[in-house]
Structure formats: structure tokens, C-alpha cells
Coordinates of C-alpha atoms in Angstrom, one line a residue:
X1 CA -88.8 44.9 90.8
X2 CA -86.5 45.3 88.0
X3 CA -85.9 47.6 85.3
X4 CA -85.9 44.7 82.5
X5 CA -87.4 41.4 84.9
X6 CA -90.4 42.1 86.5
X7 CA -90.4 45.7 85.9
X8 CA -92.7 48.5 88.1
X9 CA -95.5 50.8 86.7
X10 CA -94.3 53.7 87.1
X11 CA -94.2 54.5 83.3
X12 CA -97.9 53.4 82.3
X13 CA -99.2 55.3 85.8
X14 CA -97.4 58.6 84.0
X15 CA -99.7 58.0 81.0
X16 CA -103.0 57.0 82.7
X17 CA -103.0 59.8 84.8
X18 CA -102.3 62.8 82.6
X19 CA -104.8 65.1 81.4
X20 CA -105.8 63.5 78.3
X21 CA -106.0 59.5 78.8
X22 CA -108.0 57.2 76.5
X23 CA -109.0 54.0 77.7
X24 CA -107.0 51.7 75.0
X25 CA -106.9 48.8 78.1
X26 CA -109.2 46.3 76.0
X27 CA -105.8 45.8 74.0
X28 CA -105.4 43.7 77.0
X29 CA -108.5 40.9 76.9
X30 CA -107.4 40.8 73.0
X31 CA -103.6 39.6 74.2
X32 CA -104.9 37.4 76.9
X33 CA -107.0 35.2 74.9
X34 CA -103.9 34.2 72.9
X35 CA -101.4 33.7 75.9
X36 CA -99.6 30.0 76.0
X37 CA -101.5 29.4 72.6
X38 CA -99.9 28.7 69.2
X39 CA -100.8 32.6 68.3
X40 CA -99.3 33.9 71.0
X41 CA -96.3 36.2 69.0
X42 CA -97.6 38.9 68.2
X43 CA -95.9 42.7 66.2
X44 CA -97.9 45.8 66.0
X45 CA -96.7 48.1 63.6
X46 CA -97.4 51.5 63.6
X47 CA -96.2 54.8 63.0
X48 CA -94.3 57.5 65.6
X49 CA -96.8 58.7 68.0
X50 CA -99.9 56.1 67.8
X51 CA -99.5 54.8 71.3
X52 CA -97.1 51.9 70.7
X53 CA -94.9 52.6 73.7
X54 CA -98.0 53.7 75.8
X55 CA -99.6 50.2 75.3
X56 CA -96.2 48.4 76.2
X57 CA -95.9 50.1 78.8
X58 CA -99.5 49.0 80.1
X59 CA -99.3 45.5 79.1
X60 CA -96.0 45.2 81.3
X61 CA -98.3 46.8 84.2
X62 CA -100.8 44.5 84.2
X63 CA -98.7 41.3 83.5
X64 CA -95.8 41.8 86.0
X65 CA -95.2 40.1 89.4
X66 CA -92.9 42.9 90.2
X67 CA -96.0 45.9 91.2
X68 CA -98.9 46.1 92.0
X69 CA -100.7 47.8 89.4
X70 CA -104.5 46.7 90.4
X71 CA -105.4 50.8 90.9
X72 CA -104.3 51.8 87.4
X73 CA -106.8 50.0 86.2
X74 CA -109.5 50.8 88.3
X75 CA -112.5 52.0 85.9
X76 CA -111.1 50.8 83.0
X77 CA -112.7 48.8 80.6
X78 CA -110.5 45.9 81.0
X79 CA -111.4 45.7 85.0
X80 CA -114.8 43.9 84.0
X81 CA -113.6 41.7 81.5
X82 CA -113.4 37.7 82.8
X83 CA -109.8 37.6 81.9
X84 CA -108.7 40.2 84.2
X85 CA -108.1 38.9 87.6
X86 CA -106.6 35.9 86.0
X87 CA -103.2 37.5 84.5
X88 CA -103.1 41.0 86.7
X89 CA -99.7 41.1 88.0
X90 CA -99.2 36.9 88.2
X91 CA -96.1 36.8 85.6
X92 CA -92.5 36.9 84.9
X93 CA -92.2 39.9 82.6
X94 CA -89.0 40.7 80.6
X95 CA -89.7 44.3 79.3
X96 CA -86.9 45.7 76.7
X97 CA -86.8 48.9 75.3
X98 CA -84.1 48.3 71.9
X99 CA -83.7 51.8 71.2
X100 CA -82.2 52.1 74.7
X101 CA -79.2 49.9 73.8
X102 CA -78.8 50.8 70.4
X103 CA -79.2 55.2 70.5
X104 CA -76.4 55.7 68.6
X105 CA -74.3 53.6 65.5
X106 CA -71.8 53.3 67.6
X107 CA -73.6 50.6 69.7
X108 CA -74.3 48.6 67.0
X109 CA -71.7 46.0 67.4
X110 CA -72.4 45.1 71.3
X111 CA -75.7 45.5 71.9
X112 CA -77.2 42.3 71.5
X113 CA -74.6 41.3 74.0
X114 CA -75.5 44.3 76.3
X115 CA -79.4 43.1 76.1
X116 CA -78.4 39.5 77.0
X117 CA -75.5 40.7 79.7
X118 CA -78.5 43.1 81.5
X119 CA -81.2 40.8 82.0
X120 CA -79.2 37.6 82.5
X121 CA -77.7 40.2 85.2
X122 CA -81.1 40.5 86.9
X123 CA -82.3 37.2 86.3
X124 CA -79.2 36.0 88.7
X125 CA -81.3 38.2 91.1
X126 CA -84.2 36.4 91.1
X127 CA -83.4 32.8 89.6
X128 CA -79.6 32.7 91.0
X129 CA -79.4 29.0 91.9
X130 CA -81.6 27.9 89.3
X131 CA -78.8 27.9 86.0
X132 CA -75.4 28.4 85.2
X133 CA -73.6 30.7 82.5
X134 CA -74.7 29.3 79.3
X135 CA -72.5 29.4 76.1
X136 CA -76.2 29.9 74.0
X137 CA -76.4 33.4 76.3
X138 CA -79.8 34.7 77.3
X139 CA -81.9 31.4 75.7
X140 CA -79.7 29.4 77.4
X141 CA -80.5 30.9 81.0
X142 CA -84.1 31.0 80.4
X143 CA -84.4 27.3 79.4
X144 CA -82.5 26.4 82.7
X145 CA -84.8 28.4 84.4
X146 CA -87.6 27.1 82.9
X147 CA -86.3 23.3 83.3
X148 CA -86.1 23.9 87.1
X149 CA -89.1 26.4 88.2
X150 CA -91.5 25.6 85.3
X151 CA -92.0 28.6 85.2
X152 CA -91.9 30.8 81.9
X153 CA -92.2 34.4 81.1
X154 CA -94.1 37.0 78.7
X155 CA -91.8 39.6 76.9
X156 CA -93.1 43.1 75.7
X157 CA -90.6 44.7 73.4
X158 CA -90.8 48.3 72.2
X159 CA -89.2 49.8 69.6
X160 CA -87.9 46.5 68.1
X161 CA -86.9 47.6 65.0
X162 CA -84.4 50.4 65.8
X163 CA -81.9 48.5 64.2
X164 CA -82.7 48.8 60.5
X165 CA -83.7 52.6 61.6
X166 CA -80.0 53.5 63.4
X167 CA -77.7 50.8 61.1
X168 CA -79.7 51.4 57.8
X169 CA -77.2 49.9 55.9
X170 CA -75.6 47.3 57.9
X171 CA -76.5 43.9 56.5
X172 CA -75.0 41.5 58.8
X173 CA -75.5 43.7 61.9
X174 CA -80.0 43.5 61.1
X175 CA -79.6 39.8 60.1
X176 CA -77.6 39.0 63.4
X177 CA -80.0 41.0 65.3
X178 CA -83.4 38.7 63.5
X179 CA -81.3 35.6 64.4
X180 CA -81.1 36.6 67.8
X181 CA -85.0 36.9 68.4
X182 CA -85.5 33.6 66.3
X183 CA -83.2 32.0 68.8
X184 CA -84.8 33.8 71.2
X185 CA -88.5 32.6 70.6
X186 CA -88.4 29.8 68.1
X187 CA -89.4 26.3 69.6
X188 CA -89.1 27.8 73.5
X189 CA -91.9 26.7 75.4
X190 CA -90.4 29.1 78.7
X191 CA -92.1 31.5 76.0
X192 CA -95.7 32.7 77.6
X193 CA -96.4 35.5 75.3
X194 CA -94.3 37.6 73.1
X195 CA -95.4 41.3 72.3
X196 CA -93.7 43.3 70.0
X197 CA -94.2 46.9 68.9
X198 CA -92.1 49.1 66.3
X199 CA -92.7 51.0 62.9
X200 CA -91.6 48.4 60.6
X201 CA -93.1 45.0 60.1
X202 CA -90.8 42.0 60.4
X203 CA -88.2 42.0 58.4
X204 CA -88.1 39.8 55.1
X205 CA -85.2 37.6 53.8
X206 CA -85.8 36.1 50.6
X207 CA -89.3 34.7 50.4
X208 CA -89.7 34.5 54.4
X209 CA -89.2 36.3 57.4
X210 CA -86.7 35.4 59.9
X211 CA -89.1 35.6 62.2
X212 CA -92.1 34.0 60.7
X213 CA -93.9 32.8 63.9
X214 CA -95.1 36.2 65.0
X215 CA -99.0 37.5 63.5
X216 CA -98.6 41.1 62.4
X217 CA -101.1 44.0 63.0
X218 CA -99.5 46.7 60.5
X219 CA -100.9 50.2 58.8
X220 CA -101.5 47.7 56.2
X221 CA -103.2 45.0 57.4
X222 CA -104.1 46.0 61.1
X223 CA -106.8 42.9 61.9
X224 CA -108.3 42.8 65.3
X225 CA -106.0 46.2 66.9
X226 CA -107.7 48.5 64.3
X227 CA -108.8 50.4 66.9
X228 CA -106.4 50.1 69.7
X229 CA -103.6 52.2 68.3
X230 CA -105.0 56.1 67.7
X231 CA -107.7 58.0 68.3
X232 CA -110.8 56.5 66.8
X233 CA -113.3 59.0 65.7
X234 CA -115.4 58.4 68.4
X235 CA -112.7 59.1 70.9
X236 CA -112.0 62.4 69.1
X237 CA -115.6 63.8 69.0
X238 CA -115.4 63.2 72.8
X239 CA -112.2 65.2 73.2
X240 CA -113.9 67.6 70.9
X241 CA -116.6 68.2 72.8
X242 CA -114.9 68.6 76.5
X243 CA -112.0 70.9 75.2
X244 CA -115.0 73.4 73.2
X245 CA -112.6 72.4 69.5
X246 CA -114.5 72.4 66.1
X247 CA -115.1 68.8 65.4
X248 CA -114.8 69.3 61.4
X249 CA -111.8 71.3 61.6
X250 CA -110.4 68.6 63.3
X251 CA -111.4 65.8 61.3
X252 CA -109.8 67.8 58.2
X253 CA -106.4 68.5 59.7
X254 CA -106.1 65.1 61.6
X255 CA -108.6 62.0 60.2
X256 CA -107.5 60.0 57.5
X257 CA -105.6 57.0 58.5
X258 CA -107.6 53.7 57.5
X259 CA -107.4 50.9 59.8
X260 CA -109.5 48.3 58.4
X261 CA -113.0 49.9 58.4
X262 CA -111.9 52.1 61.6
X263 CA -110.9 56.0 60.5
X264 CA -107.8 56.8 62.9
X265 CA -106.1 59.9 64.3
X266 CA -102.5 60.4 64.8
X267 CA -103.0 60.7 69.3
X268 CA -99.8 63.1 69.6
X269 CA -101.6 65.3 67.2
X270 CA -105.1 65.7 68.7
X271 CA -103.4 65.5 72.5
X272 CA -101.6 68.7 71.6
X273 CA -104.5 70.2 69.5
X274 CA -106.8 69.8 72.9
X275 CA -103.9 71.6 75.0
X276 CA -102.5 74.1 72.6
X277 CA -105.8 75.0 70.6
X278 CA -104.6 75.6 67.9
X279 CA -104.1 73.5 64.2
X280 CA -100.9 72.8 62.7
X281 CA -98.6 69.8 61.6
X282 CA -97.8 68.4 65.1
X283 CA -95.5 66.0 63.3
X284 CA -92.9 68.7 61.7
X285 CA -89.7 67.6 62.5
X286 CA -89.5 64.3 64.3
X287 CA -87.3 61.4 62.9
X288 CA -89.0 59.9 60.4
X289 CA -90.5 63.4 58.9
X290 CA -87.0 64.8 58.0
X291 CA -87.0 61.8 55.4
X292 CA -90.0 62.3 53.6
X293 CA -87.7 64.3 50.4
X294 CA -85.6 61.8 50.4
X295 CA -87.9 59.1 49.9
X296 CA -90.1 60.9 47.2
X297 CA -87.3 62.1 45.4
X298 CA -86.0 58.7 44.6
X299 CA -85.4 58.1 41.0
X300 CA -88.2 55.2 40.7
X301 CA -90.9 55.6 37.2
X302 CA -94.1 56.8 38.5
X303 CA -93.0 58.1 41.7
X304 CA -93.3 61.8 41.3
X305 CA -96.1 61.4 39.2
X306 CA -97.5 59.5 42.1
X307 CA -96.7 62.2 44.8
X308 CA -98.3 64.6 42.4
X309 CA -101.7 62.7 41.7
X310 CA -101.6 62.5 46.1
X311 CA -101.2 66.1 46.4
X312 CA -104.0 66.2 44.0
X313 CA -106.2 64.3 46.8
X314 CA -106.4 61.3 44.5
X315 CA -105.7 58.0 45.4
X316 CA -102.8 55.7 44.1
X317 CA -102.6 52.1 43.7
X318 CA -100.2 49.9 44.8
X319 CA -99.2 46.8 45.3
X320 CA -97.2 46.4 48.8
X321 CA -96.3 42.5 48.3
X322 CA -92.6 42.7 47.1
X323 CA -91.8 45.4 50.3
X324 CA -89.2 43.8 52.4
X325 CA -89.8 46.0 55.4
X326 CA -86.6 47.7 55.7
X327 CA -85.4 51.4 54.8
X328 CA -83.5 51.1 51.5
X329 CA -84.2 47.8 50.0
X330 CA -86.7 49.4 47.2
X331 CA -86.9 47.7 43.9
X332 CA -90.2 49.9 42.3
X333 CA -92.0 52.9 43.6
X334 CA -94.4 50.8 45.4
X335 CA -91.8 49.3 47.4
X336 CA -91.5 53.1 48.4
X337 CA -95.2 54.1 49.3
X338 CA -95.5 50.9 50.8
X339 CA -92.6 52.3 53.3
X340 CA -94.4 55.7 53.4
X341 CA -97.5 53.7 54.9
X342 CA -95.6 52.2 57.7
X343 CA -94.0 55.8 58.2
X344 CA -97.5 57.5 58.8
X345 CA -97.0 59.9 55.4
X346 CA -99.4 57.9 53.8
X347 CA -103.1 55.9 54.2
X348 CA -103.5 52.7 52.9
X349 CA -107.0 51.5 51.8
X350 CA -107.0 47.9 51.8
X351 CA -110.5 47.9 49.8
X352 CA -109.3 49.4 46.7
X353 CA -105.7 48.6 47.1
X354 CA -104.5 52.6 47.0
X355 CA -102.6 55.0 49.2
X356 CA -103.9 58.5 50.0
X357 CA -102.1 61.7 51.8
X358 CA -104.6 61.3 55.1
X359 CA -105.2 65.0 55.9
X360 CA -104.1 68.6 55.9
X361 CA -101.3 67.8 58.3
X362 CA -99.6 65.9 56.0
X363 CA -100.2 67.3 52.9
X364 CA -98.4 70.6 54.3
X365 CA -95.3 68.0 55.4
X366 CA -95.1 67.2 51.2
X367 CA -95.8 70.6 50.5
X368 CA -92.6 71.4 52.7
X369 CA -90.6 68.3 51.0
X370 CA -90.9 69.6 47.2
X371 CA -90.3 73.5 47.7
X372 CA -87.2 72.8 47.5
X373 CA -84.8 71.4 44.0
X374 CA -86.9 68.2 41.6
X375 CA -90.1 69.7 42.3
X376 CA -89.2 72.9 40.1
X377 CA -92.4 74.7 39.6
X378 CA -94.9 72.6 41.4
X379 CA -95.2 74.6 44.3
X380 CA -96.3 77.4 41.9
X381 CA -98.5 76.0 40.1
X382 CA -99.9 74.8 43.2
X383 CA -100.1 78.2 44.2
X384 CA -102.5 78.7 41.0
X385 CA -105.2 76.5 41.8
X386 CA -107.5 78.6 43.8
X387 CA -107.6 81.3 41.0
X388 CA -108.6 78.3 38.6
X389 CA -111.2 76.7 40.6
X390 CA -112.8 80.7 40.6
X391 CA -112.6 80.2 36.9
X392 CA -114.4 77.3 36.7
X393 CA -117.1 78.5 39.3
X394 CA -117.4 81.1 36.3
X395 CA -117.3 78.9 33.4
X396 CA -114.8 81.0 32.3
X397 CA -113.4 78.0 30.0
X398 CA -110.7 80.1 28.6
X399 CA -108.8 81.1 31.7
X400 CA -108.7 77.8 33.1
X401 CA -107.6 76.9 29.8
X402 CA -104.5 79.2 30.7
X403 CA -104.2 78.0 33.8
X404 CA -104.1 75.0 33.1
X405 CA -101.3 75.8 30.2
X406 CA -99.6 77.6 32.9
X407 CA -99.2 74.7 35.5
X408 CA -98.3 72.4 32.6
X409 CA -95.0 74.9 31.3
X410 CA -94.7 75.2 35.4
X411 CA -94.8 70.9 35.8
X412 CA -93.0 69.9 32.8
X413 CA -90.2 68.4 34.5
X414 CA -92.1 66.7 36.7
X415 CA -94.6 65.3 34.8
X416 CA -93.4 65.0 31.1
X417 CA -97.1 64.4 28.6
X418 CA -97.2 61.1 26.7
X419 CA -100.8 60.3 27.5
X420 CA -104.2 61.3 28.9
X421 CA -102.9 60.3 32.3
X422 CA -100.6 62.9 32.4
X423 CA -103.0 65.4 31.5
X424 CA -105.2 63.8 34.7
X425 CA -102.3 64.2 37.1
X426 CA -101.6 68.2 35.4
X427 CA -105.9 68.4 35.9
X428 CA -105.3 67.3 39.4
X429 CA -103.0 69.8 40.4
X430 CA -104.9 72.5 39.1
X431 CA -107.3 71.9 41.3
X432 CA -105.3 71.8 44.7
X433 CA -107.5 73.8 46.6
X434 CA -110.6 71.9 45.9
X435 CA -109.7 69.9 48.8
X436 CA -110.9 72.8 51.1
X437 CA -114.6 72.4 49.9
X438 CA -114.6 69.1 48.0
X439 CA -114.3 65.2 49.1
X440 CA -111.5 62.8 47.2
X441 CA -112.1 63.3 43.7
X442 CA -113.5 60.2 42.5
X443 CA -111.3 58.5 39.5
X444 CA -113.2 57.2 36.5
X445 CA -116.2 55.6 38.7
X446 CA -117.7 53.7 35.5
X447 CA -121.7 54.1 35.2
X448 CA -124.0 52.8 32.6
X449 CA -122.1 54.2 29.4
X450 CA -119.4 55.4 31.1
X451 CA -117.7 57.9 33.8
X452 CA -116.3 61.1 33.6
X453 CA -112.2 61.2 34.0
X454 CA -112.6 63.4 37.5
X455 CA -115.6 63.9 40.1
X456 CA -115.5 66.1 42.5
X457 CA -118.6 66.1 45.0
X458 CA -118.7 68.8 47.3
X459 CA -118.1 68.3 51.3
X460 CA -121.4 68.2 53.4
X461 CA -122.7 72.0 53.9
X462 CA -120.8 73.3 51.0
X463 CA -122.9 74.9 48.7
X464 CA -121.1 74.7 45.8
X465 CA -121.3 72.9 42.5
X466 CA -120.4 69.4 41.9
X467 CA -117.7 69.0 39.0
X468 CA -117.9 66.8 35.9
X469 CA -114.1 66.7 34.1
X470 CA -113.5 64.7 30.7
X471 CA -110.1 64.7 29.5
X472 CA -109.3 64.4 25.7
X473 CA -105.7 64.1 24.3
X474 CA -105.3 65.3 21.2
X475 CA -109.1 65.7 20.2
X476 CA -111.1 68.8 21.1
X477 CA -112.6 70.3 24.4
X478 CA -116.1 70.6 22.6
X479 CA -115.7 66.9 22.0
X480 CA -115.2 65.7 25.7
X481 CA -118.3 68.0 26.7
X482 CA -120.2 66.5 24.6
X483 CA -119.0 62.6 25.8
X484 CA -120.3 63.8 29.3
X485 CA -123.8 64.7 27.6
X486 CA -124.1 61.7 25.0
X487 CA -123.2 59.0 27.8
X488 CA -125.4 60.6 30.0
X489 CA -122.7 60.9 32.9
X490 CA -124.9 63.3 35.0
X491 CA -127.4 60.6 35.5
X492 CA -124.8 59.2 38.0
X493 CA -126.0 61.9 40.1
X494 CA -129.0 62.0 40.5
X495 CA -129.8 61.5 44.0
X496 CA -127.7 65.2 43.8
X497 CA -129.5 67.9 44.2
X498 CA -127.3 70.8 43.9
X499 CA -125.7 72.3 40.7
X500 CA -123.2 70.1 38.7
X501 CA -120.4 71.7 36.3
X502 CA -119.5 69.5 33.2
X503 CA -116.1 70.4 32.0
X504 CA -114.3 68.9 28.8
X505 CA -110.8 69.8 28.8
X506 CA -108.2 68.8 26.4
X507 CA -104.4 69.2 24.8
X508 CA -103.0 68.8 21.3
X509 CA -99.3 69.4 21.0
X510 CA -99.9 72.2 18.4
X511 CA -103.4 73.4 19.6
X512 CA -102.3 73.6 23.3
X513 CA -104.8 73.6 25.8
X514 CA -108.9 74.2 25.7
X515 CA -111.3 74.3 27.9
X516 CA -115.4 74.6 27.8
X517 CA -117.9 74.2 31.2
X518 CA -121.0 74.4 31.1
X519 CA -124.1 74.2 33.8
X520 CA -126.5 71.6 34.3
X521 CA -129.4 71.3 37.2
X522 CA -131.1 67.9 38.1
X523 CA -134.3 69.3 39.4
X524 CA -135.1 67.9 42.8
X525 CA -137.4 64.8 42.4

């Protein structure tokens, strides 16, 4: 047993017998069926805390000749799957941990030789007479070995992307670092299986990656591992109901994350919800968290705005194609939210193309990021939001026509009017605290003659009114009201059964702001 060649269990049997342990071990019938095939390269990408490390960690269990890891499994879901016996502990494993060669900048310039140097080190343990010091370093050694034993190995890599994390910057040092796992997998047949986890996808140079053999499983595009990295809802009801936590609560503050048609949890987050009992932001201050400001705050057109329509629980669309997975190349603000995805800040719905704040724990880690200078104001009018939505429970048109002034004076730097899109984004931070008892506002849904500009339909058990919002720019409030009527907007809504608000709200440059709601009831049918 080795630490990098043929390495123990000791770190999966840590994880699978804690207190809270979800069986995630069908991950491993899904990499079996690919081993010695052409698809056998594979790179999850995922953000901190989704059980990246924890499946590594497994996978090197159950593949290594070095333990014996047959109890770990034992009532696991893999244990009845045909493919188990056939690959449990029967393999040369080279397990590599990047971020523990490269923890600070300073290692940036050796430790691609300090990888190759370590496990050609214990290889000479185990395969000693079979090769000779190669010029070509650690590919070198492994096709001697390979040439003379036959026998090949599977690598599990974690955290394989540090690199463009710890040497942001350095150029040469990344594209040395791609060249090295090209040469290290390209065209080796000693190659059994390669499994590769980090929070960036593979990096891009030019129109392809350097590593182009390896199939991706991403927060964008997560394929068959939708649900082996989180908490799938499932899993979380069950956790709900051993620990005695409220179900809902915890779906507000912790579901979001899309995963093809899977919803996903942050684990870290529900883990220490189940042992602390109490809800907060779990994820407040770990690496990639501290960066959030500096990422929004980048001067890109459309970004703020974007953050802003977000906050306001709407969606954003992107398109994520020109992102070159790394940490500064960013050309537009979608190259941006695109990195935000992979980061875990943002939820990507590959249906409609658009990125969403997930839940109440990160919305508070963006509230936390613009408190402070180039979100003047925001955070006020933020803070004006539930008075407004009072207002409008009211149909007190006037004062949420104030409001609504209000946040606009409060917003003005932020989002500067030029259109009736502007006046959506200003509408969709007035009405912030919707969120607690509305779903995602629903952005010009069309229907027969039309759509209102912004739905909101209230959460399940939420007795309050659904709300009908036309936006006019530069005609009159009376005006958009009467759009919702005419067109017959309501009609959407008939399978509804509750009380629906239909509110016309404009802005005119020398009229200011206006604001009329009125009620209408669909009987029940």
C-alpha cells in the first residue's frame, strides 16, 4: 500500500462511516461500464462541497490492489450490481491529490516534477526491475511497465484544476501543466481508466481543449452523474425526516441547483443543517465565496443589471459557449455567469438556457457582496420591498408608485433607464421579498394575445394573491391595466383559483412614476 500507487482506504472508510453517509456507490457500476473502452476519460466538475473528493476517494477503494475494502461496501447499492466482484480491489491505482503539491504559488514551478519524482519513487517499489529512468519522466516509466507486465493502471485525480485556481495568471505554468496530462493519457494504452474531478471544466486553448479525450459531467451539462454529486431531493426528505427538520424550510434555503432534470443540494450545507439545526449560509467564507464581488463587479455591459434581475429571483439567459474554463479569461458577462455556474453561485437551466441564484443561501452571499461600494443604494432599496409588496396587497397604487420612485433615485447608478427593460429589472427589485411567499416570477410567458411583463404565482399553501405586472415606458399606468384586460391576460390563469392582482405600472421622464392595481376573481369552475 502506497500513498499515490495502490493506495489504502482509510480515507473513504472516514466518510462511510460518519453519522450522515449517503449511498452515492452506484457512481461506481456507471465508471465500470466504461473501463478499457474508448470513453473511458472521464472530468466531473462541480462546485466546493458536492462530494467530489468523497467519490475519489471511494473509487480508489474499490479499484485498488493495495486494501481490502470489500466491508466498506457491504450494503451498499453497488454490492449487488454484476460488475462489482469483477473490479473490487483487482487494480493498479495511481491516486493524486494536485492541490497537495501545488498549496501555495510558490510550488508552482516544480510540482509537476514533484508528482512525477513521487510516484515514479513508489512505482520503483513495486515494478523496480521492470524499467529504467526515462528521459519522458512518469509516461516513460509507465510504458516500460506496461511493455513488461502488461499490466496497466486506472488514475483517480482530485482537485485537478488547482493550478488555474493557485497560478491564476500564469500562462505558461497552466499550459505546461495541460501538456503534461495530454502526455500523460493521450494514445497510452497502460491507461485503464482515467477519473478526474475539480471545479473547472477542461481547460480551452483556442478552439480545443488540450485535453480533448476526456467526456465532461459539469454544472452545465452534468449527463448521466446528475445525481451522484449532492443531495438529490429524495435523499434530503430522508435526512429530513430522521433529524425531525422542516422539509420546506429546507428546500428554500438549500434546493435549487439543476442537474439535468435532477434538483440538487449543496451536501456540506444539509450535513451541517442535520447536525447544527439551525439555517444559515453554510458556504460564507470558503475560497471560492470571498470572490463573488469581484466577479460581479467586473466592468462587463449587462452584468449588474444581470445580478440585479437574479436578486430579483428572475432568470438570466446566457450563452456559456465562448467560456474557456479558466478564472480571468472573460470576454462578455456571460463568460462570467458561465464561471459563476461552475463556482456554485449560480444554477444553470439547460432547458431555457438561463442562470438563476439557487436558494436563500446564496442570495444572502450576493446580498453580502453588494453592501459594500458599486452597489450604492441597492441594498436599500432592497430593504423597501416588503413595505411595497404591503402596498400592493392594498392596491394602494400610489405608494408603490413611490416606492417604486424611491428604489429607482436609490438604483440609478446601477441600472441607468433607456428602456422598458430597465423599468422590469427596477420592478424586480421592488419586489425582493416576494420570494418568501412567491415562486420565480415568470417573464413575459406569451398566451393567446399576449403575456403580462411579470407573474408572480404564489408558493403552494400561501394564501395570497397571484400578481399581474405590465410595464409601460413612457405611456400611462391606466394604459397597461387596461392591456392586461383587453388581451385577456387573466385567462392564462384559469386553472387558478385564488385572487389575482393586475397591476399597470409605468415611467415618463417628466411624469415620473404611476401605478394602478386592481382585483380580479376567476370564480372556481
Amino acid at each position: 500500500m502506497g500513498i499515490y500507487v495502490n493506495p489504502g482506504s482509510t480515507a473513504f472508510e472516514m466518510s462511510r462511516f460518519s453519522e450522515i453517509y449517503t449511498d452515492k456507490s452506484m457512481l461506481i457500476a456507471k465508471v465500470n461500464a466504461v473501463y478499457r473502452t474508448e470513453k473511458r476519460f472521464l472530468c466531473v466538475s462541480r462546485p466546493r462541497r458536492f462530494g467530489k473528493s468523497m467519490a475519489a476517494n471511494m473509487l480508489a477503494a474499490y479499484y485498488s490492489c493495495g486494501c481490502d475494502s470489500a466491508y466498506l461496501f457491504s450494503g451498499l447499492a453497488i454490492e449487488k450490481d454484476a460488475s462489482y466482484q469483477k473490479h473490487l480491489n483487482r487494480h493498479q491505482v495511481i491516486r493524486l491529490d494536485i492541490q497537495k503539491f501545488l498549496f501555495q504559488k510558490s510550488h508552482t514551478g516544480i510540482f509537476i516534477r514533484k508528482i512525477q519524482d513521487m510516484v515514479i519513487k513508489e512505482l520503483n517499489k513495486e515494478f523496480g526491475n521492470c524499467f529504467e529512468e526515462d528521459p519522458y519522466g512518469l509516461p516513460g516509466v509507465l510504458e516500460q511497465i506496461y511493455a513488461n507486465t502488461g499490466k496497466g493502471f486506472v488514475f483517480i485525480i482530485d482537485e485537478w484544476d488547482c493550478v488555474f485556481r493557485v497560478a491564476k495568471e500564469q500562462k505558461e505554468i497552466q499550459k505546461e501543466y495541460l501538456d503534461f496530462l495530454r502526455g500523460l493519457f493521450k494514445g497510452r494504452d497502460y491507461v485503464e481508466l482515467a477519473y478526474m474531478t475539480g471545479i473547472l471544466p477542461i481547460k480551452k486553448y483556442g478552439e480545443h481543449s488540450a485535453v480533448n479525450i476526456f467526456r465532461e459531467s459539469s454544472m452545465l451539462d452534468p449527463g448521466s452523474l446528475a445525481g451522484d454529486f449532492g443531495f438529490t431531493d429524495c435523499e434530503v426528505m430522508a435526512l429530513c425526516q430522521e433529524y425531525g427538520v422542516d422539509y420546506d424550510s429546507t428546500r428554500k434555503w438549500y434546493d435549487g441547483y439543476f442537474s439535468g432534470d435532477i434538483h440538487i443540494y449543496n451536501p456540506m450545507a444539509v450535513t451541517e443543517l442535520m447536525e447544527r439545526g439551525d439555517f444559515q449560509s453554510y458556504w460564507a467564507g470558503t475560497e471560492t465565496y470571498e470572490a463573488l464581488k469581484v466577479y460581479i463587479d467586473m466592468n462587463f455591459d449587462g452584468l449588474k443589471e444581470a445580478v440585479v434581475k437574479m436578486l430579483g429571483n428572475a432568470g438570466c439567459e446566457i450563452d456559456p459557449a465562448s467560456f474557456q474554463n479558466d478564472m480571468t479569461t472573460f470576454r462578455t458577462r456571460d463568460d462570467v455567469l458561465t464561471l459563476l455556474v461552475h463556482l456554485g453561485y449560480l444554477t444553470y437551466d439547460k432547458k431555457t438556457g438561463s442562470v438563476f441564484i439557487p436558494n436563500q443561501e446564496i442570495a444572502l452571499e450576493f446580498l453580502r457582496a453588494v453592501k459594500t461600494g458599486g452597489w450604492d443604494g441597492l441594498v436599500q432599496a432592497l430593504g423597501r420591498s416588503e413595505a411595497l409588496l404591503s402596498y400592493t396587497w392594498a392596491l394602494d397604487g400610489k405608494s408603490v408608485a413611490q416606492e417604486i420612485a424611491a428604489i429607482h433615485n436609490e438604483t440609478a447608478s446601477i441600472l441607468k433607464y433607456h428602456d422598458e427593460n430597465s423599468l422590469a429589472c427596477t420592478v424586480l427589485v421592488a419586489y425582493y421579498s416576494a420570494r418568501i411567499y412567491y415562486m420565480n416570477p415568470v417573464m413575459e410567458l406569451p398566451s393567446g394575445k399576449g403575456f403580462a411583463d411579470v407573474v408572480y404565482l404564489p408558493k403552494r399553501n400561501v394564501e395570497k394573491p397571484a400578481l399581474l405586472i405590465e410595464l409601460k415606458w413612457k405611456k400611462t399606468a391606466e394604459g397597461a391595466l387596461a392591456q392586461i384586460k383587453d388581451r385577456g391576460y387573466a385567462s392564462w390563469l384559469e386553472g387558478y383559483t385564488g385572487d389575482i392582482l393586475l397591476i399597470g405600472i409605468s415611467y415618463d421622464e417628466k411624469k415620473g412614476h404611476a401605478c394602478k392595481v386592481e382585483k380580479h376573481v376567476i370564480k372556481n369552475l
